[in-house]
Tab-separated table of C-alpha atoms in Angstrom:
chain	number	residue	atom	x	y	z
A	1	GLY	CA	-50.792	16.257	9.620
A	2	ALA	CA	-53.277	13.506	8.850
A	3	THR	CA	-52.969	9.997	10.207
A	4	ALA	CA	-54.692	7.121	8.398
A	5	GLY	CA	-56.143	4.092	10.171
A	6	THR	CA	-59.313	2.015	10.326
A	7	GLY	CA	-62.295	3.796	11.717
A	8	GLY	CA	-64.427	1.216	13.520
A	9	THR	CA	-66.282	-1.307	11.410
A	10	SER	CA	-67.145	1.108	8.619
A	11	GLY	CA	-63.817	0.510	6.851
A	12	ARG	CA	-63.450	4.223	6.072
A	13	PRO	CA	-60.130	6.003	6.703
A	14	LEU	CA	-59.738	7.895	9.951
A	15	ILE	CA	-58.624	11.507	9.428
A	16	ARG	CA	-57.122	13.315	12.394
A	17	GLU	CA	-56.055	16.891	11.904
A	18	ASP	CA	-53.833	18.974	14.111
A	19	PRO	CA	-55.803	21.541	16.220
A	20	GLU	CA	-53.700	24.412	14.929
A	21	ILE	CA	-54.563	23.468	11.340
A	22	CYS	CA	-58.269	23.310	12.239
A	23	ARG	CA	-58.201	26.738	13.875
A	24	ALA	CA	-56.330	28.269	10.963
A	25	LEU	CA	-58.770	26.697	8.499
A	26	GLY	CA	-61.725	28.036	10.516
A	27	ALA	CA	-60.308	31.529	10.506
A	28	LEU	CA	-59.743	31.323	6.752
A	29	VAL	CA	-63.302	30.104	6.124
A	30	ALA	CA	-64.639	32.912	8.337
A	31	GLU	CA	-62.780	35.513	6.305
A	32	LEU	CA	-64.041	34.015	3.042
A	33	GLY	CA	-67.645	33.834	4.325
A	34	SER	CA	-67.760	37.554	5.121
A	35	GLY	CA	-67.058	38.499	1.487
A	36	PRO	CA	-69.475	38.963	-1.429
A	37	PRO	CA	-71.698	36.044	-2.474
A	38	LEU	CA	-70.213	33.495	-4.817
A	39	ARG	CA	-73.201	33.397	-7.156
A	40	GLU	CA	-76.501	35.318	-7.297
A	41	PRO	CA	-79.642	34.249	-9.204
A	42	ALA	CA	-80.040	36.024	-12.538
A	43	ALA	CA	-83.671	37.070	-11.961
A	44	GLU	CA	-85.433	37.619	-8.672
A	45	ALA	CA	-88.737	39.343	-7.970
A	46	PRO	CA	-88.276	42.766	-6.421
A	47	ALA	CA	-89.813	43.217	-3.018
A	48	PRO	CA	-90.916	46.334	-1.134
A	49	ALA	CA	-88.466	47.911	1.159
A	50	GLU	CA	-90.467	47.199	4.286
A	51	ALA	CA	-91.131	43.675	3.263
A	52	GLY	CA	-87.488	43.199	2.263
A	53	ASP	CA	-86.292	44.577	5.561
A	54	THR	CA	-88.672	42.376	7.490
A	55	ALA	CA	-87.697	39.318	5.459
A	56	SER	CA	-84.022	40.154	5.812
A	57	GLY	CA	-84.374	40.474	9.549
A	58	GLN	CA	-86.250	37.204	9.803
A	59	ALA	CA	-83.687	35.445	7.559
A	60	ALA	CA	-80.799	36.834	9.585
A	61	ALA	CA	-82.417	35.705	12.831
A	62	ALA	CA	-83.060	32.264	11.364
A	63	GLU	CA	-79.486	32.028	10.120
A	64	ALA	CA	-78.120	33.056	13.515
A	65	THR	CA	-80.315	30.473	15.224
A	66	ALA	CA	-79.223	27.804	12.746
A	67	ALA	CA	-75.592	28.733	13.189
A	68	THR	CA	-75.903	28.493	16.953
A	69	ALA	CA	-77.686	25.145	16.741
A	70	THR	CA	-75.219	23.754	14.244
A	71	SER	CA	-72.278	24.879	16.363
A	72	ALA	CA	-73.807	23.178	19.361
A	73	ALA	CA	-74.366	20.002	17.341
A	74	VAL	CA	-70.812	20.011	16.090
A	75	ALA	CA	-69.474	20.570	19.595
A	76	SER	CA	-71.669	17.736	20.939
A	77	LYS	CA	-70.195	15.378	18.325
A	78	GLY	CA	-66.596	16.193	19.372
A	79	GLN	CA	-65.801	18.366	16.373
A	80	LEU	CA	-64.015	21.679	16.527
A	81	ALA	CA	-66.377	24.617	16.122
A	82	LEU	CA	-65.372	27.315	13.706
A	83	PRO	CA	-65.418	31.000	14.739
A	84	MET	CA	-69.025	32.298	14.593
A	85	GLU	CA	-68.894	35.807	15.963
A	86	PRO	CA	-68.237	37.678	12.691
A	87	ALA	CA	-70.901	35.742	10.793
A	88	MET	CA	-73.530	36.109	13.519
A	89	ARG	CA	-72.837	39.808	13.899
A	90	ALA	CA	-73.066	40.341	10.136
A	91	ALA	CA	-76.260	38.293	9.930
A	92	THR	CA	-77.812	40.191	12.824
A	93	GLU	CA	-76.941	43.634	11.527
A	94	GLY	CA	-77.562	42.930	7.825
A	95	PRO	CA	-77.328	45.549	5.100
A	96	LYS	CA	-79.151	48.823	5.413
A	97	GLY	CA	-80.870	48.349	2.102
A	98	GLY	CA	-81.434	45.605	-0.406
A	99	LYS	CA	-80.795	41.912	0.085
A	100	PRO	CA	-78.522	40.761	2.896
A	101	ARG	CA	-75.044	39.558	2.100
A	102	ARG	CA	-74.149	35.904	2.220
A	103	VAL	CA	-72.218	35.305	5.396
A	104	LEU	CA	-70.734	32.333	7.226
A	105	GLY	CA	-73.581	30.116	8.331
A	106	ASP	CA	-75.697	30.392	5.194
A	107	VAL	CA	-74.413	26.981	4.159
A	108	TRP	CA	-72.805	24.505	6.561
A	109	ILE	CA	-70.659	21.668	5.336
A	110	ASP	CA	-71.185	18.569	7.428
A	111	VAL	CA	-67.672	17.074	7.708
A	112	GLU	CA	-68.295	13.751	9.356
A	113	GLU	CA	-65.453	12.513	11.564
A	114	ARG	CA	-64.947	8.757	11.488
A	115	GLY	CA	-63.367	7.178	14.517
A	116	GLY	CA	-62.097	8.899	17.633
A	117	ARG	CA	-60.544	12.281	18.137
A	118	TYR	CA	-56.840	12.847	17.836
A	119	ASP	CA	-56.557	13.407	21.614
A	120	GLU	CA	-58.665	10.395	22.660
A	121	PRO	CA	-57.057	7.517	24.582
A	122	ALA	CA	-56.533	4.043	23.132
A	123	GLY	CA	-59.753	2.506	21.881
A	124	GLY	CA	-61.139	5.850	20.780
A	125	ALA	CA	-61.055	4.859	17.156
A	126	GLU	CA	-63.380	1.956	17.725
A	127	ALA	CA	-65.640	4.021	19.945
A	128	GLY	CA	-65.678	6.805	17.384
A	129	GLY	CA	-66.623	4.330	14.700
A	130	ALA	CA	-69.429	3.058	16.865
A	131	MET	CA	-70.704	6.574	17.546
A	132	ALA	CA	-70.895	7.360	13.848
A	133	PRO	CA	-74.486	6.129	13.398
A	134	ALA	CA	-75.636	8.302	16.303
A	135	ARG	CA	-73.922	11.302	14.793
A	136	ARG	CA	-75.477	10.549	11.450
A	137	ARG	CA	-78.858	10.410	13.127
A	138	ALA	CA	-78.132	13.778	14.744
A	139	GLY	CA	-77.077	15.382	11.514
A	140	GLY	CA	-79.418	13.541	9.207
A	141	ASP	CA	-79.661	10.058	7.781
A	142	GLU	CA	-77.358	10.973	4.929
A	143	ALA	CA	-74.389	13.293	5.240
A	144	GLY	CA	-75.030	14.747	1.809
A	145	PRO	CA	-72.514	15.623	-0.809
A	146	PHE	CA	-69.269	17.313	0.199
A	147	PHE	CA	-69.243	21.129	-0.415
A	148	SER	CA	-72.915	21.184	-1.472
A	149	PHE	CA	-74.954	24.423	-1.427
A	150	ASP	CA	-78.311	22.649	-1.946
A	151	ALA	CA	-79.145	22.226	1.749
A	152	ALA	CA	-81.437	24.900	3.148
A	153	VAL	CA	-80.602	26.805	6.305
A	154	GLU	CA	-83.918	25.816	7.896
A	155	GLU	CA	-83.158	22.115	7.460
A	156	LEU	CA	-79.737	22.530	8.984
A	157	ALA	CA	-81.160	24.519	11.894
A	158	GLN	CA	-83.843	21.890	12.516
A	159	ALA	CA	-81.221	19.116	12.461
A	160	GLY	CA	-79.063	21.085	14.895
A	161	GLU	CA	-81.986	21.586	17.298
A	162	GLU	CA	-82.768	17.865	17.240
A	163	ALA	CA	-79.132	17.029	17.898
A	164	ALA	CA	-78.979	19.531	20.770
A	165	ALA	CA	-82.227	18.221	22.216
A	166	GLU	CA	-81.000	14.618	22.240
A	167	PRO	CA	-79.523	13.881	25.638
A	168	GLU	CA	-75.853	13.150	25.886
A	169	ALA	CA	-76.546	10.049	27.944
A	170	VAL	CA	-78.636	8.535	25.162
A	171	LEU	CA	-75.844	9.106	22.670
A	172	ALA	CA	-73.300	7.621	25.049
A	173	ASP	CA	-75.455	4.554	25.697
A	174	ALA	CA	-76.048	4.082	22.002
A	175	GLY	CA	-72.343	4.381	21.301
A	176	ILE	CA	-71.426	1.867	24.016
A	177	ALA	CA	-74.092	-0.573	22.851
A	178	ALA	CA	-72.971	-0.290	19.242
A	179	ALA	CA	-69.272	-0.548	20.133
A	180	GLY	CA	-69.707	-3.848	21.949
A	181	PRO	CA	-66.908	-5.214	24.127
A	182	GLU	CA	-63.714	-3.246	24.355
A	183	PRO	CA	-61.271	-4.528	21.772
A	184	THR	CA	-57.991	-6.036	22.914
A	185	GLY	CA	-56.139	-5.185	19.724
A	186	PHE	CA	-56.360	-2.954	16.708
A	187	ALA	CA	-56.164	-3.882	13.059
A	188	LEU	CA	-54.227	-0.983	11.585
A	189	LEU	CA	-53.176	-0.280	8.078
A	190	PRO	CA	-49.502	-0.801	7.304
A	191	GLY	CA	-47.671	1.964	9.133
A	192	LEU	CA	-45.611	4.528	7.369
A	193	THR	CA	-42.071	3.212	7.007
A	194	LEU	CA	-40.499	6.367	5.681
A	195	ARG	CA	-39.141	7.421	9.065
A	196	ASP	CA	-37.776	3.959	9.841
A	197	ALA	CA	-36.289	3.717	6.366
A	198	VAL	CA	-34.635	7.111	6.748
A	199	LEU	CA	-33.280	6.194	10.184
A	200	GLU	CA	-32.055	2.858	8.910
A	201	ARG	CA	-30.409	4.481	5.916
A	202	ALA	CA	-28.837	7.110	8.174
A	203	ALA	CA	-27.503	4.401	10.496
A	204	LEU	CA	-26.224	2.503	7.462
A	205	TYR	CA	-24.465	5.599	6.173
A	206	ARG	CA	-22.945	6.237	9.582
A	207	ARG	CA	-21.666	2.679	9.686
A	208	MET	CA	-20.333	3.068	6.156
A	209	GLN	CA	-18.593	6.299	7.101
A	210	ALA	CA	-17.038	4.684	10.180
A	211	GLU	CA	-16.031	1.641	8.139
A	212	ALA	CA	-14.492	3.838	5.460
A	213	LYS	CA	-12.449	5.673	8.090
A	214	GLU	CA	-11.405	2.369	9.610
A	215	ILE	CA	-10.345	1.020	6.213
A	216	THR	CA	-8.279	4.139	5.576
A	217	THR	CA	-6.628	3.873	8.994
A	218	VAL	CA	-5.923	0.151	8.675
A	219	THR	CA	-4.492	0.613	5.182
A	220	ARG	CA	-2.164	3.339	6.432
A	221	GLU	CA	-1.020	1.177	9.351
A	222	ASP	CA	-0.446	-1.813	7.064
A	223	LYS	CA	1.672	0.304	4.736
A	224	ARG	CA	3.794	1.411	7.673
A	225	LYS	CA	4.201	-2.184	8.841
A	226	VAL	CA	5.152	-3.378	5.356
A	227	ASN	CA	7.809	-0.667	4.990
A	228	LYS	CA	9.290	-1.570	8.372
A	229	CYS	CA	9.215	-5.272	7.537
A	230	LEU	CA	10.965	-4.716	4.206
A	231	ARG	CA	13.722	-2.691	5.881
A	232	GLU	CA	14.286	-5.475	8.381
A	233	LEU	CA	14.316	-8.127	5.662
A	234	LYS	CA	16.894	-6.195	3.645
A	235	GLY	CA	19.078	-6.119	6.760
A	236	LEU	CA	18.673	-9.887	7.016
A	237	GLU	CA	20.169	-10.234	3.537
A	238	LYS	CA	23.364	-8.590	4.821
A	239	ARG	CA	23.375	-10.961	7.764
A	240	LEU	CA	23.258	-13.903	5.367
A	241	SER	CA	26.318	-12.583	3.526
A	242	ALA	CA	28.134	-12.290	6.859
A	243	ALA	CA	27.058	-15.840	7.717
A	244	VAL	CA	28.763	-17.135	4.560
A	245	GLU	CA	32.053	-15.527	5.627
A	246	SER	CA	31.644	-16.873	9.151
A	247	SER	CA	31.094	-20.419	7.905
A	248	GLN	CA	34.235	-20.194	5.743
A	249	ARG	CA	36.254	-18.962	8.720
A	250	ALA	CA	34.954	-21.846	10.830
A	251	TRP	CA	36.061	-24.293	8.109
A	252	ASP	CA	39.566	-22.836	8.054
A	253	MET	CA	39.805	-23.021	11.843
A	254	ALA	CA	38.685	-26.641	11.810
A	255	MET	CA	41.260	-27.527	9.166
A	256	ALA	CA	44.079	-25.860	11.097
A	257	ALA	CA	43.085	-27.178	14.524
A	258	GLU	CA	45.609	-29.584	16.096
A	259	ASP	CA	44.269	-29.746	19.610
A	260	ARG	CA	41.010	-29.839	21.489
A	261	ASP	CA	40.811	-26.066	22.060
A	262	GLY	CA	41.052	-25.218	18.365
A	263	ILE	CA	38.404	-27.809	17.552
A	264	ASP	CA	36.061	-26.392	20.198
A	265	GLN	CA	36.401	-22.851	18.831
A	266	ALA	CA	35.715	-23.993	15.269
A	267	MET	CA	32.686	-26.017	16.404
A	268	LEU	CA	31.264	-23.048	18.343
A	269	LEU	CA	31.652	-20.734	15.338
A	270	ALA	CA	30.038	-23.243	12.956
A	271	THR	CA	27.034	-23.945	15.214
A	272	SER	CA	26.451	-20.234	15.902
A	273	THR	CA	26.524	-19.604	12.146
A	274	MET	CA	23.930	-22.309	11.549
A	275	HIS	CA	21.668	-20.909	14.287
A	276	SER	CA	21.985	-17.398	12.860
A	277	VAL	CA	21.072	-18.598	9.368
A	278	ASN	CA	18.063	-20.489	10.738
A	279	ARG	CA	16.846	-17.376	12.566
A	280	VAL	CA	17.230	-15.300	9.416
A	281	VAL	CA	15.300	-17.854	7.369
A	282	SER	CA	12.523	-17.967	9.984
A	283	ALA	CA	12.304	-14.164	9.957
A	284	LEU	CA	12.101	-14.172	6.154
A	285	ILE	CA	9.306	-16.741	6.183
A	286	ASP	CA	7.380	-14.824	8.869
A	287	GLY	CA	7.776	-11.557	6.963
A	288	THR	CA	6.607	-13.172	3.748
A	289	ASP	CA	3.548	-14.633	5.451
A	290	SER	CA	2.753	-11.308	7.139
A	291	ILE	CA	2.993	-9.306	3.921
A	292	GLY	CA	0.958	-11.932	2.079
A	293	GLU	CA	-1.747	-11.700	4.742
A	294	MET	CA	-1.743	-7.899	4.472
A	295	HIS	CA	-2.037	-8.195	0.690
A	296	ARG	CA	-5.056	-10.473	1.025
A	297	ALA	CA	-6.622	-8.099	3.564
A	298	ALA	CA	-6.008	-5.178	1.191
A	299	SER	CA	-7.724	-7.091	-1.616
A	300	GLU	CA	-10.714	-7.721	0.653
A	301	ARG	CA	-10.832	-4.023	1.613
A	302	GLU	CA	-10.665	-3.075	-2.066
A	303	ARG	CA	-13.638	-5.333	-2.784
A	304	ARG	CA	-15.593	-3.861	0.136
A	305	ALA	CA	-14.756	-0.303	-0.947
A	306	ALA	CA	-15.906	-1.069	-4.494
A	307	GLU	CA	-19.229	-2.357	-3.168
A	308	GLY	CA	-19.593	0.701	-0.935
A	309	ALA	CA	-18.804	3.017	-3.840
A	310	ARG	CA	-21.722	1.530	-5.741
A	311	GLU	CA	-24.027	2.072	-2.741
A	312	ALA	CA	-22.768	5.419	-1.402
A	313	PRO	CA	-20.189	7.067	-3.648
A	314	ALA	CA	-19.998	10.127	-1.399
A	315	PHE	CA	-18.443	8.044	1.379
A	316	TRP	CA	-16.563	5.409	-0.580
A	317	ALA	CA	-15.264	7.038	-3.758
A	318	ALA	CA	-12.019	8.320	-2.224
A	319	VAL	CA	-11.659	5.204	-0.077
A	320	ALA	CA	-12.133	2.973	-3.124
A	321	ARG	CA	-9.392	4.798	-5.033
A	322	ALA	CA	-7.061	4.670	-2.036
A	323	SER	CA	-7.825	0.978	-1.467
A	324	GLU	CA	-7.160	0.165	-5.110
A	325	GLU	CA	-3.831	1.991	-5.011
A	326	ALA	CA	-2.943	0.318	-1.712
A	327	CYS	CA	-3.786	-3.117	-3.100
A	328	GLY	CA	-1.534	-2.507	-6.093
A	329	TRP	CA	1.222	-1.249	-3.808
A	330	PHE	CA	0.916	-4.339	-1.616
A	331	GLY	CA	1.161	-6.502	-4.724
A	332	VAL	CA	4.372	-4.735	-5.769
A	333	GLN	CA	5.868	-5.191	-2.301
A	334	ALA	CA	4.899	-8.858	-2.273
A	335	ALA	CA	6.632	-9.338	-5.638
A	336	ALA	CA	9.715	-7.501	-4.322
A	337	LEU	CA	9.737	-9.760	-1.280
A	338	GLU	CA	9.595	-12.830	-3.496
A	339	GLY	CA	12.624	-11.501	-5.379
A	340	LEU	CA	14.400	-10.897	-2.074
A	341	MET	CA	13.669	-14.453	-0.993
A	342	ALA	CA	15.060	-15.760	-4.278
A	343	SER	CA	18.236	-13.670	-3.911
A	344	THR	CA	18.833	-14.896	-0.347
A	345	GLU	CA	18.428	-18.546	-1.285
A	346	ALA	CA	21.998	-18.901	-2.640
A	347	PRO	CA	23.883	-17.373	0.340
A	348	LYS	CA	21.639	-19.249	2.743
A	349	CYS	CA	22.440	-22.591	1.116
A	350	THR	CA	26.155	-21.751	0.920
A	351	ALA	CA	26.390	-20.776	4.581
A	352	LEU	CA	24.456	-23.810	5.777
A	353	ARG	CA	26.414	-26.213	3.577
A	354	LYS	CA	29.779	-24.774	4.669
A	355	ALA	CA	28.833	-24.851	8.329
A	356	ASP	CA	27.563	-28.404	7.988
A	357	ASN	CA	30.791	-29.463	6.290
A	358	THR	CA	32.738	-27.811	9.088
A	359	VAL	CA	30.820	-29.779	11.677
A	360	LYS	CA	31.420	-32.982	9.723
A	361	LEU	CA	35.145	-32.190	9.475
A	362	ILE	CA	35.337	-31.564	13.193
A	363	ASN	CA	33.537	-34.816	13.890
A	364	GLU	CA	35.921	-36.672	11.581
A	365	LYS	CA	38.923	-35.127	13.291
A	366	LEU	CA	37.576	-35.990	16.687
A	367	GLN	CA	36.901	-39.532	15.516
A	368	ARG	CA	40.405	-39.836	14.066
A	369	TRP	CA	41.927	-38.532	17.241
A	370	ALA	CA	39.858	-40.940	19.231
A	371	ASP	CA	40.979	-43.792	17.004
A	372	GLU	CA	44.606	-42.716	17.394
A	373	GLN	CA	44.228	-42.639	21.137
A	374	ARG	CA	42.662	-46.059	21.097
A	375	ILE	CA	45.460	-47.393	18.908
A	376	LEU	CA	48.065	-45.898	21.202
A	377	ARG	CA	46.386	-47.423	24.188
A	378	GLU	CA	46.284	-50.774	22.419
A	379	GLU	CA	49.964	-50.505	21.535
A	380	ALA	CA	50.871	-49.557	25.058
A	381	ARG	CA	48.899	-52.441	26.444
A	382	THR	CA	50.520	-54.815	23.970
A	383	ALA	CA	53.978	-53.500	24.829
A	384	GLU	CA	53.297	-53.886	28.502
A	385	GLN	CA	52.076	-57.386	28.002
A	386	THR	CA	55.198	-58.184	25.968
A	387	ARG	CA	57.432	-56.681	28.637
A	388	ILE	CA	55.707	-58.639	31.320
A	389	LYS	CA	56.034	-61.796	29.298
A	390	GLU	CA	59.710	-61.177	28.654
A	391	ALA	CA	60.240	-60.439	32.307
A	392	LYS	CA	58.575	-63.666	33.227
A	393	GLN	CA	60.715	-65.536	30.734
A	394	ALA	CA	63.846	-63.850	32.065
A	395	ALA	CA	62.883	-64.747	35.604
A	396	GLU	CA	62.257	-68.326	34.622
A	397	ALA	CA	65.604	-68.459	32.792
A	398	GLU	CA	67.409	-67.027	35.798
A	399	LEU	CA	65.703	-69.505	38.033
A	400	GLN	CA	66.719	-72.311	35.714
A	401	ARG	CA	70.299	-71.023	35.664
A	402	GLN	CA	70.380	-70.845	39.375
A	403	LYS	CA	69.005	-74.335	39.611
A	404	GLU	CA	71.601	-75.554	37.143
A	405	GLU	CA	74.371	-73.852	39.060
A	406	LEU	CA	73.212	-75.384	42.309
A	407	ARG	CA	73.049	-78.718	40.647
A	408	LYS	CA	76.608	-78.310	39.387
A	409	GLN	CA	77.783	-77.239	42.797
A	410	HIS	CA	76.075	-80.216	44.346
A	411	GLU	CA	77.723	-82.518	41.842
A	412	GLU	CA	81.160	-81.027	42.523
A	413	MET	CA	80.706	-81.426	46.224
A	414	GLN	CA	79.619	-84.982	45.684
A	415	GLN	CA	82.742	-85.695	43.607
A	416	ARG	CA	85.011	-84.183	46.221
A	417	ARG	CA	83.432	-86.244	48.899
A	418	GLU	CA	83.901	-89.360	46.870
A	419	ALA	CA	87.539	-88.466	46.236
A	420	ALA	CA	88.173	-87.822	49.881
A	421	ILE	CA	86.677	-91.133	50.783
A	422	GLN	CA	88.889	-92.816	48.211
A	423	TRP	CA	92.060	-91.388	49.713
A	424	GLY	CA	90.964	-91.907	53.297
A	425	ARG	CA	91.666	-88.533	54.255
A	426	ASN	CA	88.398	-88.301	55.879
A	427	LEU	CA	89.912	-90.441	58.643
A	428	VAL	CA	93.261	-88.604	58.889
A	429	GLU	CA	93.515	-85.650	61.067
A	430	PRO	CA	96.275	-83.255	60.179
A	431	ILE	CA	99.058	-82.516	62.610
A	432	PRO	CA	98.373	-79.416	64.450
A	433	HIS	CA	100.658	-76.599	63.521
A	434	LEU	CA	102.062	-78.524	60.603
A	435	VAL	CA	103.815	-76.303	58.073
A	436	TYR	CA	104.562	-77.658	54.688
A	437	ALA	CA	107.739	-76.552	53.080
A	438	ALA	CA	107.557	-74.669	49.897
A	439	GLY	CA	110.216	-76.711	48.191
A	440	ALA	CA	108.622	-79.883	49.101
A	441	SER	CA	105.415	-78.655	47.935
A	442	SER	CA	106.875	-77.458	44.704
A	443	GLY	CA	108.928	-80.620	44.337
A	444	LEU	CA	105.976	-82.719	44.705
A	445	SER	CA	104.120	-80.554	42.399
A	446	GLY	CA	106.890	-80.620	39.941
A	447	ALA	CA	107.182	-84.354	40.187
A	448	GLY	CA	103.679	-84.522	38.966
A	449	GLN	CA	102.306	-86.142	42.032
A	450	GLN	CA	98.647	-85.912	42.549
A	451	GLN	CA	97.617	-83.537	45.239
A	452	PRO	CA	95.129	-84.797	47.704
A	453	PRO	CA	91.759	-83.198	47.604
A	454	PRO	CA	90.990	-80.707	50.253
A	455	LEU	CA	89.319	-81.845	53.317
A	456	PRO	CA	85.647	-81.393	53.345
A	457	ALA	CA	84.494	-78.564	55.392
């Protein structure tokens, strides 16, 4: 294939052909050159046979020489030489009679190569551009028109001999002098971007294909998660109904409780019911948030699939339809979940309110029992204080009685002593072994005489 670039300072495009194409083109031109002439003059002066044969031989020899010289010139300029053997052999042999046939070499087309060869190292383009004037000097000051049959064979042969006679060193020196310093960079035409564009588009399509597969997989996984979440949330609704019954049972137990054990059981049932309801509500909120997030992600995937379907329908058409259906399905499930949340609101409130009332009732009972205990303790303390006070009063009264009795006894003793002193009996000692007669005693008693007081002890 041909590659375009800048050929030196001339500004002309650089054409580099593949060697196989050049060889095939040379073979084709050789086959065409061995055929009949393209155009013959309408009128030519006949010539004698001997003269014609001599002229034909001289023309054939001249053509062979020109072909050889031209081939050498082309080879010296770095061009690929076309096959010459058939043309030279035909020109040498010539026809047996009449004018010779037109063969390859009668007319040479000077295809000037601008820039370096296709197999030259870097910098060849600039060197080739610099060598162009030398080649033009070798082939003539002007290259002549392309595919022109006006140039004579003798002129071409003479130009080829001059080019062959010019030393290679002179051409090399001229090329180096014209090229100047070796360039450090090349100013190329904008490169062909078709390959990069195709590779980029292929990479983009591969990414789209992978993304489409990923969207399909993620959508399928999200559907599975949503179905599982909905099943769990429906089970939570049954748990809320059971929580309502549990809270009612806790209320009944609290109402019937008469001791600390019954109160503790009712409190445990009420608190466990409240914790269960809170866990169910948290699970419902988490499930709602999760499904809402999946719905938003499905909407984003639907938007991306719609954009991809506009860019590459082959990859995204089915994915776009599936994403649209999935987004609608997620919307339906989100609406169903909202209805489920609304239906669980009433049992949730009932269970929580009943459990809270049960806890309040238990607290009131405990407070009442505590107040009763405090009142009983106060009453007992008051009774004890009263008993102690009464005991103190009784002790004081007994002490006062005893004091009064002692006082009375002391007074009686004092009176007896005074009476004994009055009768003088305190100075009289009774006769030992004196026995009083009963009659006398009774007579005296009956006479109403006053008995003497007993002797003091």
